[in-house]
Amino acid sequence: MTSLDLVNLFPADLQSLGFTTSFSCASEKLVHAQWFPSDAQVRDLALEALQVWLNKHDNLSDVEMQKLWKALFYYIWMADKETEIEKAIARVVGLSDIAGMPFIRGLFKCMVREWHGIDRLRIDKYYLLINEALDKSLDIILSSGSKEQFAETLSEFVAILDEEVFSKSGKEGKGLTLHLLEKWTDKVLKTLLDRRPKATTEILAIVIDPLFDLLSSTDVSSPKKASQVLDSVLSSWIKSGEGNAETEIRPPRAVLLFAVRTKLFNMASDKDAPENSREMLYALWNKSKRSCDLLAPEETSKLM
C-alpha cells in the first residue's frame, strides 16, 4: 500500500486532540483504539479522514480490508444513542460507494469473525448494519447497466455470502446465516424480481443456488431455514401456474425448474445425505414435481 502521512488529512481539531503521528500504513493504525475513542465527534472526524484516504487508496488487499473493518466494527460498537447508531451505520455502509463489493465482502467476513463476541445489548445495531449492507448491495446490483453486468454483479454478491457466511453455517457463521435466510425471500429475492422482472430466470438460478449446500449442512437449523426459503420459491412457481393455461410455467424457467427437481432428488437419494436433511429434501422434491406437473404436455416432453 502506498505510504501516506494521514496527519495532512486530519482536520485541525482532530490534530489538536493528539492525532499527530505520521502513519506509514493507514490500515494498520486504524485498528488502534485511539482512532475511535469514546468521543463521538473525534470518531466522526477520524471517519471523515478515512473517507478522504480511501478515495485515493480504494484497492486494498484482503489483509488491509480486514484491518480496516476491525476499526469500523468498533466505530459502530462505540455508538450508543439511536440517532448516533443510525448515522454511524449509514456512513460506514456508504464507504462501499468508494470501495465497492470488496468492501461488502470485508463487512461479512468481519461480522462472521466477530459475531460471537457481540453482547445482547449491542446485537441489534449489528443486525441493522447487516440489513443496511443488504440494501446497499442490492442498489449496487440493480444499478448495473446491461443484463450481463447485472447477472455478473449479482453472482459476485451471492458468492460473497456463500463463501464468507453460508459455508461457515455449521460453525461461527450460524447466527448470521439464519438472519440472512430470514431476509432471503422478502428483502433479496422480492426486491430483485420486482425491479428486474425481465431477468426472472437469471435471478432465480443465482439466488437459489447457495440454498442447496445449506440443505446438506450437518447443522440442524440452517437446512430447515434454507428449506423454508426454497419452499417459498417453489410455492410462487406453483401459484403462477395454477388455474390459468396462459400463465403455465414455460421455458426458460421450465428448464430451471426441472434442474431443481433433479438436483433435489439426487441430494435426497444420496446415501451420504444427513438424516436430518433427507426428509426435507424429499418434501421439496415432491413440491418441485408438482410444479413440473403444471407444465404444458408439449413442454414436458421437450424437457424429459
PDB file of C-alpha atoms in Angstrom:
ATOM      1  CA  MET A   1       0.000   0.000   0.000  1.00  0.00           C
ATOM      2  CA  THR A   2       1.197   3.497  -0.769  1.00  0.00           C
ATOM      3  CA  SER A   3       2.634   5.246   2.283  1.00  0.00           C
ATOM      4  CA  LEU A   4       0.691   8.286   3.347  1.00  0.00           C
ATOM      5  CA  ASP A   5       1.029  10.907   6.057  1.00  0.00           C
ATOM      6  CA  LEU A   6      -2.520  10.992   7.386  1.00  0.00           C
ATOM      7  CA  VAL A   7      -1.870  13.980   9.600  1.00  0.00           C
ATOM      8  CA  ASN A   8      -2.238  16.142   6.494  1.00  0.00           C
ATOM      9  CA  LEU A   9      -5.743  14.732   6.031  1.00  0.00           C
ATOM     10  CA  PHE A  10      -6.930  15.377   9.553  1.00  0.00           C
ATOM     11  CA  PRO A  11      -8.941  18.500  10.379  1.00  0.00           C
ATOM     12  CA  ALA A  12      -7.113  20.846  12.745  1.00  0.00           C
ATOM     13  CA  ASP A  13      -9.476  19.938  15.609  1.00  0.00           C
ATOM     14  CA  LEU A  14      -8.514  16.291  15.295  1.00  0.00           C
ATOM     15  CA  GLN A  15      -4.799  17.094  15.348  1.00  0.00           C
ATOM     16  CA  SER A  16      -5.284  19.146  18.496  1.00  0.00           C
ATOM     17  CA  LEU A  17      -6.716  16.065  20.207  1.00  0.00           C
ATOM     18  CA  GLY A  18      -3.489  14.156  19.852  1.00  0.00           C
ATOM     19  CA  PHE A  19      -3.519  12.756  16.300  1.00  0.00           C
ATOM     20  CA  THR A  20      -0.004  13.880  15.489  1.00  0.00           C
ATOM     21  CA  THR A  21       1.728  10.649  14.479  1.00  0.00           C
ATOM     22  CA  SER A  22       2.822  10.197  10.877  1.00  0.00           C
ATOM     23  CA  PHE A  23       1.452   6.807   9.817  1.00  0.00           C
ATOM     24  CA  SER A  24       3.366   4.791   7.216  1.00  0.00           C
ATOM     25  CA  CYS A  25       0.403   2.477   6.687  1.00  0.00           C
ATOM     26  CA  ALA A  26      -3.042   3.815   7.469  1.00  0.00           C
ATOM     27  CA  SER A  27      -4.796   0.454   7.615  1.00  0.00           C
ATOM     28  CA  GLU A  28      -2.512  -0.782  10.422  1.00  0.00           C
ATOM     29  CA  LYS A  29      -3.185   2.253  12.605  1.00  0.00           C
ATOM     30  CA  LEU A  30      -6.922   2.025  12.010  1.00  0.00           C
ATOM     31  CA  VAL A  31      -7.143  -0.957  14.353  1.00  0.00           C
ATOM     32  CA  HIS A  32      -5.775   1.039  17.283  1.00  0.00           C
ATOM     33  CA  ALA A  33      -8.362   2.189  19.790  1.00  0.00           C
ATOM     34  CA  GLN A  34      -7.044   5.773  19.647  1.00  0.00           C
ATOM     35  CA  TRP A  35      -8.711   6.177  16.271  1.00  0.00           C
ATOM     36  CA  PHE A  36     -12.205   5.697  17.606  1.00  0.00           C
ATOM     37  CA  PRO A  37     -12.305   6.817  21.239  1.00  0.00           C
ATOM     38  CA  SER A  38     -15.483   7.372  23.232  1.00  0.00           C
ATOM     39  CA  ASP A  39     -15.922  10.928  21.947  1.00  0.00           C
ATOM     40  CA  ALA A  40     -18.362  10.771  19.020  1.00  0.00           C
ATOM     41  CA  GLN A  41     -17.009  13.955  17.440  1.00  0.00           C
ATOM     42  CA  VAL A  42     -13.478  12.572  17.373  1.00  0.00           C
ATOM     43  CA  ARG A  43     -14.710   9.303  15.837  1.00  0.00           C
ATOM     44  CA  ASP A  44     -16.596  11.169  13.134  1.00  0.00           C
ATOM     45  CA  LEU A  45     -13.577  13.305  12.295  1.00  0.00           C
ATOM     46  CA  ALA A  46     -11.452  10.172  12.016  1.00  0.00           C
ATOM     47  CA  LEU A  47     -14.008   8.597   9.687  1.00  0.00           C
ATOM     48  CA  GLU A  48     -14.000  11.706   7.512  1.00  0.00           C
ATOM     49  CA  ALA A  49     -10.222  11.416   7.245  1.00  0.00           C
ATOM     50  CA  LEU A  50     -10.586   7.750   6.363  1.00  0.00           C
ATOM     51  CA  GLN A  51     -13.068   8.551   3.599  1.00  0.00           C
ATOM     52  CA  VAL A  52     -10.622  11.021   2.061  1.00  0.00           C
ATOM     53  CA  TRP A  53      -7.854   8.437   2.290  1.00  0.00           C
ATOM     54  CA  LEU A  54      -9.990   5.682   0.737  1.00  0.00           C
ATOM     55  CA  ASN A  55     -10.757   7.886  -2.246  1.00  0.00           C
ATOM     56  CA  LYS A  56      -7.051   7.689  -3.067  1.00  0.00           C
ATOM     57  CA  HIS A  57      -6.425   4.104  -1.914  1.00  0.00           C
ATOM     58  CA  ASP A  58      -9.519   2.044  -2.757  1.00  0.00           C
ATOM     59  CA  ASN A  59      -7.680  -1.072  -3.976  1.00  0.00           C
ATOM     60  CA  LEU A  60      -6.982  -2.685  -0.604  1.00  0.00           C
ATOM     61  CA  SER A  61      -5.620  -6.180  -0.120  1.00  0.00           C
ATOM     62  CA  ASP A  62      -7.688  -8.689   1.854  1.00  0.00           C
ATOM     63  CA  VAL A  63      -5.474  -8.224   4.921  1.00  0.00           C
ATOM     64  CA  GLU A  64      -5.732  -4.445   4.717  1.00  0.00           C
ATOM     65  CA  MET A  65      -9.515  -4.658   4.283  1.00  0.00           C
ATOM     66  CA  GLN A  66      -9.805  -6.794   7.415  1.00  0.00           C
ATOM     67  CA  LYS A  67      -7.735  -4.308   9.420  1.00  0.00           C
ATOM     68  CA  LEU A  68      -9.983  -1.562   8.139  1.00  0.00           C
ATOM     69  CA  TRP A  69     -13.121  -3.466   9.106  1.00  0.00           C
ATOM     70  CA  LYS A  70     -11.751  -4.227  12.566  1.00  0.00           C
ATOM     71  CA  ALA A  71     -11.686  -0.490  13.175  1.00  0.00           C
ATOM     72  CA  LEU A  72     -15.086   0.126  11.583  1.00  0.00           C
ATOM     73  CA  PHE A  73     -16.593  -2.641  13.699  1.00  0.00           C
ATOM     74  CA  TYR A  74     -15.538  -0.795  16.861  1.00  0.00           C
ATOM     75  CA  TYR A  75     -16.580   2.540  15.386  1.00  0.00           C
ATOM     76  CA  ILE A  76     -20.126   1.162  15.375  1.00  0.00           C
ATOM     77  CA  TRP A  77     -19.570  -0.576  18.720  1.00  0.00           C
ATOM     78  CA  MET A  78     -18.891   2.785  20.397  1.00  0.00           C
ATOM     79  CA  ALA A  79     -22.076   4.415  19.012  1.00  0.00           C
ATOM     80  CA  ASP A  80     -24.790   4.299  21.698  1.00  0.00           C
ATOM     81  CA  LYS A  81     -27.665   6.692  21.026  1.00  0.00           C
ATOM     82  CA  GLU A  82     -30.210   5.611  18.401  1.00  0.00           C
ATOM     83  CA  THR A  83     -29.631   8.569  16.089  1.00  0.00           C
ATOM     84  CA  GLU A  84     -25.877   8.190  16.539  1.00  0.00           C
ATOM     85  CA  ILE A  85     -26.071   4.487  15.651  1.00  0.00           C
ATOM     86  CA  GLU A  86     -28.116   5.083  12.506  1.00  0.00           C
ATOM     87  CA  LYS A  87     -25.782   7.842  11.391  1.00  0.00           C
ATOM     88  CA  ALA A  88     -22.677   5.744  12.035  1.00  0.00           C
ATOM     89  CA  ILE A  89     -24.041   2.755  10.122  1.00  0.00           C
ATOM     90  CA  ALA A  90     -25.123   4.886   7.181  1.00  0.00           C
ATOM     91  CA  ARG A  91     -21.677   6.482   6.965  1.00  0.00           C
ATOM     92  CA  VAL A  92     -19.866   3.162   7.207  1.00  0.00           C
ATOM     93  CA  VAL A  93     -22.029   1.394   4.617  1.00  0.00           C
ATOM     94  CA  GLY A  94     -21.701   4.456   2.390  1.00  0.00           C
ATOM     95  CA  LEU A  95     -17.970   3.731   2.080  1.00  0.00           C
ATOM     96  CA  SER A  96     -18.955   0.936  -0.330  1.00  0.00           C
ATOM     97  CA  ASP A  97     -19.548   3.699  -2.882  1.00  0.00           C
ATOM     98  CA  ILE A  98     -15.765   4.074  -2.870  1.00  0.00           C
ATOM     99  CA  ALA A  99     -14.524   0.527  -2.245  1.00  0.00           C
ATOM    100  CA  GLY A 100     -17.326  -1.470  -3.942  1.00  0.00           C
ATOM    101  CA  MET A 101     -18.039  -5.177  -3.485  1.00  0.00           C
ATOM    102  CA  PRO A 102     -14.637  -5.929  -1.841  1.00  0.00           C
ATOM    103  CA  PHE A 103     -15.819  -3.638   0.969  1.00  0.00           C
ATOM    104  CA  ILE A 104     -19.063  -5.649   1.261  1.00  0.00           C
ATOM    105  CA  ARG A 105     -17.014  -8.872   1.378  1.00  0.00           C
ATOM    106  CA  GLY A 106     -14.889  -7.373   4.147  1.00  0.00           C
ATOM    107  CA  LEU A 107     -18.034  -6.497   6.093  1.00  0.00           C
ATOM    108  CA  PHE A 108     -19.421 -10.039   6.078  1.00  0.00           C
ATOM    109  CA  LYS A 109     -16.036 -11.615   6.768  1.00  0.00           C
ATOM    110  CA  CYS A 110     -15.646  -9.301   9.762  1.00  0.00           C
ATOM    111  CA  MET A 111     -19.167  -9.994  11.037  1.00  0.00           C
ATOM    112  CA  VAL A 112     -18.654 -13.772  10.973  1.00  0.00           C
ATOM    113  CA  ARG A 113     -15.363 -13.375  12.845  1.00  0.00           C
ATOM    114  CA  GLU A 114     -16.789 -11.047  15.499  1.00  0.00           C
ATOM    115  CA  TRP A 115     -20.352 -12.407  15.766  1.00  0.00           C
ATOM    116  CA  HIS A 116     -19.984 -14.481  18.937  1.00  0.00           C
ATOM    117  CA  GLY A 117     -18.333 -11.608  20.772  1.00  0.00           C
ATOM    118  CA  ILE A 118     -21.318  -9.274  20.358  1.00  0.00           C
ATOM    119  CA  ASP A 119     -23.349  -8.955  23.550  1.00  0.00           C
ATOM    120  CA  ARG A 120     -27.147  -8.835  23.656  1.00  0.00           C
ATOM    121  CA  LEU A 121     -27.152  -5.074  24.281  1.00  0.00           C
ATOM    122  CA  ARG A 122     -25.334  -4.387  21.027  1.00  0.00           C
ATOM    123  CA  ILE A 123     -26.618  -7.142  18.717  1.00  0.00           C
ATOM    124  CA  ASP A 124     -29.493  -5.049  17.331  1.00  0.00           C
ATOM    125  CA  LYS A 125     -27.143  -2.408  15.929  1.00  0.00           C
ATOM    126  CA  TYR A 126     -25.228  -5.082  14.019  1.00  0.00           C
ATOM    127  CA  TYR A 127     -28.465  -6.554  12.661  1.00  0.00           C
ATOM    128  CA  LEU A 128     -29.179  -3.029  11.429  1.00  0.00           C
ATOM    129  CA  LEU A 129     -25.703  -2.877   9.868  1.00  0.00           C
ATOM    130  CA  ILE A 130     -26.310  -6.152   8.005  1.00  0.00           C
ATOM    131  CA  ASN A 131     -29.722  -5.010   6.770  1.00  0.00           C
ATOM    132  CA  GLU A 132     -28.268  -1.726   5.547  1.00  0.00           C
ATOM    133  CA  ALA A 133     -25.462  -3.644   3.818  1.00  0.00           C
ATOM    134  CA  LEU A 134     -28.037  -5.843   2.065  1.00  0.00           C
ATOM    135  CA  ASP A 135     -29.943  -2.780   0.867  1.00  0.00           C
ATOM    136  CA  LYS A 136     -26.734  -1.164  -0.359  1.00  0.00           C
ATOM    137  CA  SER A 137     -25.622  -4.335  -2.131  1.00  0.00           C
ATOM    138  CA  LEU A 138     -28.978  -4.600  -3.903  1.00  0.00           C
ATOM    139  CA  ASP A 139     -28.665  -0.963  -5.001  1.00  0.00           C
ATOM    140  CA  ILE A 140     -25.228  -1.719  -6.463  1.00  0.00           C
ATOM    141  CA  ILE A 141     -26.567  -4.810  -8.247  1.00  0.00           C
ATOM    142  CA  LEU A 142     -29.663  -3.091  -9.621  1.00  0.00           C
ATOM    143  CA  SER A 143     -27.654  -0.130 -10.880  1.00  0.00           C
ATOM    144  CA  SER A 144     -25.719  -2.460 -13.196  1.00  0.00           C
ATOM    145  CA  GLY A 145     -26.221  -1.450 -16.809  1.00  0.00           C
ATOM    146  CA  SER A 146     -26.594  -4.432 -19.117  1.00  0.00           C
ATOM    147  CA  LYS A 147     -28.252  -7.776 -18.384  1.00  0.00           C
ATOM    148  CA  GLU A 148     -24.812  -9.401 -18.403  1.00  0.00           C
ATOM    149  CA  GLN A 149     -23.401  -6.879 -15.903  1.00  0.00           C
ATOM    150  CA  PHE A 150     -26.446  -7.357 -13.698  1.00  0.00           C
ATOM    151  CA  ALA A 151     -26.020 -11.151 -13.631  1.00  0.00           C
ATOM    152  CA  GLU A 152     -22.276 -10.812 -13.020  1.00  0.00           C
ATOM    153  CA  THR A 153     -22.690  -8.411 -10.094  1.00  0.00           C
ATOM    154  CA  LEU A 154     -25.494 -10.485  -8.570  1.00  0.00           C
ATOM    155  CA  SER A 155     -23.350 -13.623  -8.878  1.00  0.00           C
ATOM    156  CA  GLU A 156     -20.461 -11.824  -7.171  1.00  0.00           C
ATOM    157  CA  PHE A 157     -22.689 -10.757  -4.275  1.00  0.00           C
ATOM    158  CA  VAL A 158     -24.185 -14.231  -3.780  1.00  0.00           C
ATOM    159  CA  ALA A 159     -20.695 -15.752  -3.963  1.00  0.00           C
ATOM    160  CA  ILE A 160     -19.552 -13.370  -1.205  1.00  0.00           C
ATOM    161  CA  LEU A 161     -22.342 -14.512   1.113  1.00  0.00           C
ATOM    162  CA  ASP A 162     -21.818 -18.153   0.196  1.00  0.00           C
ATOM    163  CA  GLU A 163     -18.050 -18.082   0.765  1.00  0.00           C
ATOM    164  CA  GLU A 164     -17.907 -15.793   3.789  1.00  0.00           C
ATOM    165  CA  VAL A 165     -21.107 -16.745   5.643  1.00  0.00           C
ATOM    166  CA  PHE A 166     -23.107 -19.746   4.395  1.00  0.00           C
ATOM    167  CA  SER A 167     -20.082 -22.043   4.072  1.00  0.00           C
ATOM    168  CA  LYS A 168     -19.462 -21.450   7.789  1.00  0.00           C
ATOM    169  CA  SER A 169     -23.074 -22.059   8.849  1.00  0.00           C
ATOM    170  CA  GLY A 170     -22.125 -25.079  10.946  1.00  0.00           C
ATOM    171  CA  LYS A 171     -19.624 -23.061  12.968  1.00  0.00           C
ATOM    172  CA  GLU A 172     -19.085 -19.359  13.547  1.00  0.00           C
ATOM    173  CA  GLY A 173     -21.425 -18.264  10.734  1.00  0.00           C
ATOM    174  CA  LYS A 174     -24.579 -19.951  12.038  1.00  0.00           C
ATOM    175  CA  GLY A 175     -26.281 -16.915  13.580  1.00  0.00           C
ATOM    176  CA  LEU A 176     -25.534 -14.675  10.632  1.00  0.00           C
ATOM    177  CA  THR A 177     -26.655 -17.372   8.165  1.00  0.00           C
ATOM    178  CA  LEU A 178     -30.030 -17.679   9.852  1.00  0.00           C
ATOM    179  CA  HIS A 179     -30.518 -13.906   9.825  1.00  0.00           C
ATOM    180  CA  LEU A 180     -29.656 -13.665   6.119  1.00  0.00           C
ATOM    181  CA  LEU A 181     -32.016 -16.518   5.266  1.00  0.00           C
ATOM    182  CA  GLU A 182     -34.776 -14.630   7.094  1.00  0.00           C
ATOM    183  CA  LYS A 183     -34.222 -11.823   4.592  1.00  0.00           C
ATOM    184  CA  TRP A 184     -33.574 -14.013   1.542  1.00  0.00           C
ATOM    185  CA  THR A 185     -37.128 -14.100   0.163  1.00  0.00           C
ATOM    186  CA  ASP A 186     -38.698 -10.766   1.133  1.00  0.00           C
ATOM    187  CA  LYS A 187     -35.665  -8.478   1.025  1.00  0.00           C
ATOM    188  CA  VAL A 188     -33.343 -10.074  -1.537  1.00  0.00           C
ATOM    189  CA  LEU A 189     -35.434 -12.151  -3.946  1.00  0.00           C
ATOM    190  CA  LYS A 190     -38.564  -9.978  -3.953  1.00  0.00           C
ATOM    191  CA  THR A 191     -36.595  -6.759  -4.454  1.00  0.00           C
ATOM    192  CA  LEU A 192     -34.677  -8.213  -7.386  1.00  0.00           C
ATOM    193  CA  LEU A 193     -37.754  -9.734  -9.060  1.00  0.00           C
ATOM    194  CA  ASP A 194     -39.797  -6.550  -8.602  1.00  0.00           C
ATOM    195  CA  ARG A 195     -37.089  -4.303 -10.035  1.00  0.00           C
ATOM    196  CA  ARG A 196     -35.804  -6.626 -12.777  1.00  0.00           C
ATOM    197  CA  PRO A 197     -38.818  -8.743 -13.885  1.00  0.00           C
ATOM    198  CA  LYS A 198     -37.265  -9.487 -17.278  1.00  0.00           C
ATOM    199  CA  ALA A 199     -34.344 -11.199 -15.554  1.00  0.00           C
ATOM    200  CA  THR A 200     -36.503 -13.602 -13.519  1.00  0.00           C
ATOM    201  CA  THR A 201     -34.778 -16.777 -14.689  1.00  0.00           C
ATOM    202  CA  GLU A 202     -31.274 -15.444 -14.073  1.00  0.00           C
ATOM    203  CA  ILE A 203     -32.261 -14.141 -10.632  1.00  0.00           C
ATOM    204  CA  LEU A 204     -33.841 -17.417  -9.542  1.00  0.00           C
ATOM    205  CA  ALA A 205     -30.937 -19.510 -10.809  1.00  0.00           C
ATOM    206  CA  ILE A 206     -28.334 -17.397  -8.981  1.00  0.00           C
ATOM    207  CA  VAL A 207     -30.211 -16.694  -5.744  1.00  0.00           C
ATOM    208  CA  ILE A 208     -31.379 -20.250  -5.010  1.00  0.00           C
ATOM    209  CA  ASP A 209     -28.019 -21.869  -5.794  1.00  0.00           C
ATOM    210  CA  PRO A 210     -26.412 -21.476  -2.326  1.00  0.00           C
ATOM    211  CA  LEU A 211     -29.527 -22.948  -0.709  1.00  0.00           C
ATOM    212  CA  PHE A 212     -28.625 -26.419  -1.954  1.00  0.00           C
ATOM    213  CA  ASP A 213     -25.376 -26.529   0.019  1.00  0.00           C
ATOM    214  CA  LEU A 214     -27.211 -25.326   3.111  1.00  0.00           C
ATOM    215  CA  LEU A 215     -29.778 -28.112   2.695  1.00  0.00           C
ATOM    216  CA  SER A 216     -26.942 -30.613   3.043  1.00  0.00           C
ATOM    217  CA  SER A 217     -25.432 -28.971   6.100  1.00  0.00           C
ATOM    218  CA  THR A 218     -24.930 -31.140   9.178  1.00  0.00           C
ATOM    219  CA  ASP A 219     -26.174 -28.211  11.256  1.00  0.00           C
ATOM    220  CA  VAL A 220     -29.851 -28.619  12.161  1.00  0.00           C
ATOM    221  CA  SER A 221     -31.063 -25.016  11.930  1.00  0.00           C
ATOM    222  CA  SER A 222     -29.607 -23.940   8.572  1.00  0.00           C
ATOM    223  CA  PRO A 223     -31.104 -26.763   6.429  1.00  0.00           C
ATOM    224  CA  LYS A 224     -34.514 -26.160   7.990  1.00  0.00           C
ATOM    225  CA  LYS A 225     -34.406 -22.446   7.224  1.00  0.00           C
ATOM    226  CA  ALA A 226     -32.997 -22.989   3.723  1.00  0.00           C
ATOM    227  CA  SER A 227     -35.793 -25.499   3.112  1.00  0.00           C
ATOM    228  CA  GLN A 228     -38.384 -22.891   4.088  1.00  0.00           C
ATOM    229  CA  VAL A 229     -36.864 -20.368   1.676  1.00  0.00           C
ATOM    230  CA  LEU A 230     -36.761 -22.825  -1.231  1.00  0.00           C
ATOM    231  CA  ASP A 231     -40.291 -23.966  -0.375  1.00  0.00           C
ATOM    232  CA  SER A 232     -41.413 -20.340  -0.684  1.00  0.00           C
ATOM    233  CA  VAL A 233     -39.826 -20.070  -4.130  1.00  0.00           C
ATOM    234  CA  LEU A 234     -41.472 -23.301  -5.309  1.00  0.00           C
ATOM    235  CA  SER A 235     -44.815 -22.092  -3.948  1.00  0.00           C
ATOM    236  CA  SER A 236     -44.565 -18.970  -6.072  1.00  0.00           C
ATOM    237  CA  TRP A 237     -43.868 -21.147  -9.103  1.00  0.00           C
ATOM    238  CA  ILE A 238     -46.930 -23.292  -8.369  1.00  0.00           C
ATOM    239  CA  LYS A 239     -49.121 -20.239  -7.810  1.00  0.00           C
ATOM    240  CA  SER A 240     -48.027 -18.733 -11.110  1.00  0.00           C
ATOM    241  CA  GLY A 241     -49.222 -21.826 -12.967  1.00  0.00           C
ATOM    242  CA  GLU A 242     -52.459 -22.737 -11.218  1.00  0.00           C
ATOM    243  CA  GLY A 243     -55.806 -22.418 -12.958  1.00  0.00           C
ATOM    244  CA  ASN A 244     -54.720 -20.433 -15.965  1.00  0.00           C
ATOM    245  CA  ALA A 245     -53.364 -22.042 -19.103  1.00  0.00           C
ATOM    246  CA  GLU A 246     -51.946 -18.734 -20.271  1.00  0.00           C
ATOM    247  CA  THR A 247     -49.700 -18.488 -17.194  1.00  0.00           C
ATOM    248  CA  GLU A 248     -48.372 -22.044 -17.221  1.00  0.00           C
ATOM    249  CA  ILE A 249     -44.691 -22.209 -16.435  1.00  0.00           C
ATOM    250  CA  ARG A 250     -42.712 -22.378 -19.668  1.00  0.00           C
ATOM    251  CA  PRO A 251     -39.034 -22.303 -20.692  1.00  0.00           C
ATOM    252  CA  PRO A 252     -36.627 -20.902 -19.831  1.00  0.00           C
ATOM    253  CA  ARG A 253     -37.960 -21.113 -16.264  1.00  0.00           C
ATOM    254  CA  ALA A 254     -39.179 -24.617 -17.029  1.00  0.00           C
ATOM    255  CA  VAL A 255     -35.599 -25.715 -17.697  1.00  0.00           C
ATOM    256  CA  LEU A 256     -34.522 -24.294 -14.350  1.00  0.00           C
ATOM    257  CA  LEU A 257     -37.433 -25.964 -12.566  1.00  0.00           C
ATOM    258  CA  PHE A 258     -36.553 -29.375 -13.965  1.00  0.00           C
ATOM    259  CA  ALA A 259     -32.940 -28.824 -12.959  1.00  0.00           C
ATOM    260  CA  VAL A 260     -34.051 -28.015  -9.399  1.00  0.00           C
ATOM    261  CA  ARG A 261     -36.249 -31.109  -9.310  1.00  0.00           C
ATOM    262  CA  THR A 262     -33.421 -33.357 -10.494  1.00  0.00           C
ATOM    263  CA  LYS A 263     -30.905 -31.857  -8.049  1.00  0.00           C
ATOM    264  CA  LEU A 264     -33.266 -32.278  -5.101  1.00  0.00           C
ATOM    265  CA  PHE A 265     -33.911 -35.931  -5.939  1.00  0.00           C
ATOM    266  CA  ASN A 266     -30.201 -36.660  -6.314  1.00  0.00           C
ATOM    267  CA  MET A 267     -29.466 -34.993  -2.987  1.00  0.00           C
ATOM    268  CA  ALA A 268     -32.306 -36.786  -1.176  1.00  0.00           C
ATOM    269  CA  SER A 269     -31.371 -40.211  -2.536  1.00  0.00           C
ATOM    270  CA  ASP A 270     -27.662 -39.813  -1.798  1.00  0.00           C
ATOM    271  CA  LYS A 271     -26.656 -42.419   0.771  1.00  0.00           C
ATOM    272  CA  ASP A 272     -24.414 -39.855   2.468  1.00  0.00           C
ATOM    273  CA  ALA A 273     -27.167 -37.257   2.871  1.00  0.00           C
ATOM    274  CA  PRO A 274     -27.573 -36.154   6.512  1.00  0.00           C
ATOM    275  CA  GLU A 275     -30.639 -37.817   8.014  1.00  0.00           C
ATOM    276  CA  ASN A 276     -31.884 -34.510   9.378  1.00  0.00           C
ATOM    277  CA  SER A 277     -31.997 -33.172   5.789  1.00  0.00           C
ATOM    278  CA  ARG A 278     -33.282 -36.192   3.838  1.00  0.00           C
ATOM    279  CA  GLU A 279     -36.958 -35.805   4.779  1.00  0.00           C
ATOM    280  CA  MET A 280     -36.916 -32.096   3.919  1.00  0.00           C
ATOM    281  CA  LEU A 281     -35.206 -32.817   0.591  1.00  0.00           C
ATOM    282  CA  TYR A 282     -37.861 -35.350  -0.406  1.00  0.00           C
ATOM    283  CA  ALA A 283     -40.625 -32.934   0.612  1.00  0.00           C
ATOM    284  CA  LEU A 284     -39.078 -30.237  -1.568  1.00  0.00           C
ATOM    285  CA  TRP A 285     -38.652 -32.729  -4.417  1.00  0.00           C
ATOM    286  CA  ASN A 286     -42.369 -33.587  -4.239  1.00  0.00           C
ATOM    287  CA  LYS A 287     -43.212 -29.893  -4.339  1.00  0.00           C
ATOM    288  CA  SER A 288     -40.947 -29.319  -7.336  1.00  0.00           C
ATOM    289  CA  LYS A 289     -42.579 -32.323  -9.020  1.00  0.00           C
ATOM    290  CA  ARG A 290     -45.969 -30.681  -8.526  1.00  0.00           C
ATOM    291  CA  SER A 291     -44.614 -27.525 -10.133  1.00  0.00           C
ATOM    292  CA  CYS A 292     -43.333 -29.551 -13.081  1.00  0.00           C
ATOM    293  CA  ASP A 293     -46.753 -31.189 -13.461  1.00  0.00           C
ATOM    294  CA  LEU A 294     -48.195 -27.756 -14.222  1.00  0.00           C
ATOM    295  CA  LEU A 295     -46.154 -27.551 -17.397  1.00  0.00           C
ATOM    296  CA  ALA A 296     -47.998 -27.940 -20.657  1.00  0.00           C
ATOM    297  CA  PRO A 297     -47.598 -31.521 -22.042  1.00  0.00           C
ATOM    298  CA  GLU A 298     -45.679 -30.350 -25.095  1.00  0.00           C
ATOM    299  CA  GLU A 299     -43.175 -28.536 -22.861  1.00  0.00           C
ATOM    300  CA  THR A 300     -42.824 -31.560 -20.574  1.00  0.00           C
ATOM    301  CA  SER A 301     -41.986 -33.846 -23.484  1.00  0.00           C
ATOM    302  CA  LYS A 302     -39.231 -31.491 -24.603  1.00  0.00           C
ATOM    303  CA  LEU A 303     -37.598 -31.468 -21.179  1.00  0.00           C
ATOM    304  CA  MET A 304     -37.828 -35.112 -20.116  1.00  0.00           C
TER     305      MET A 304
END
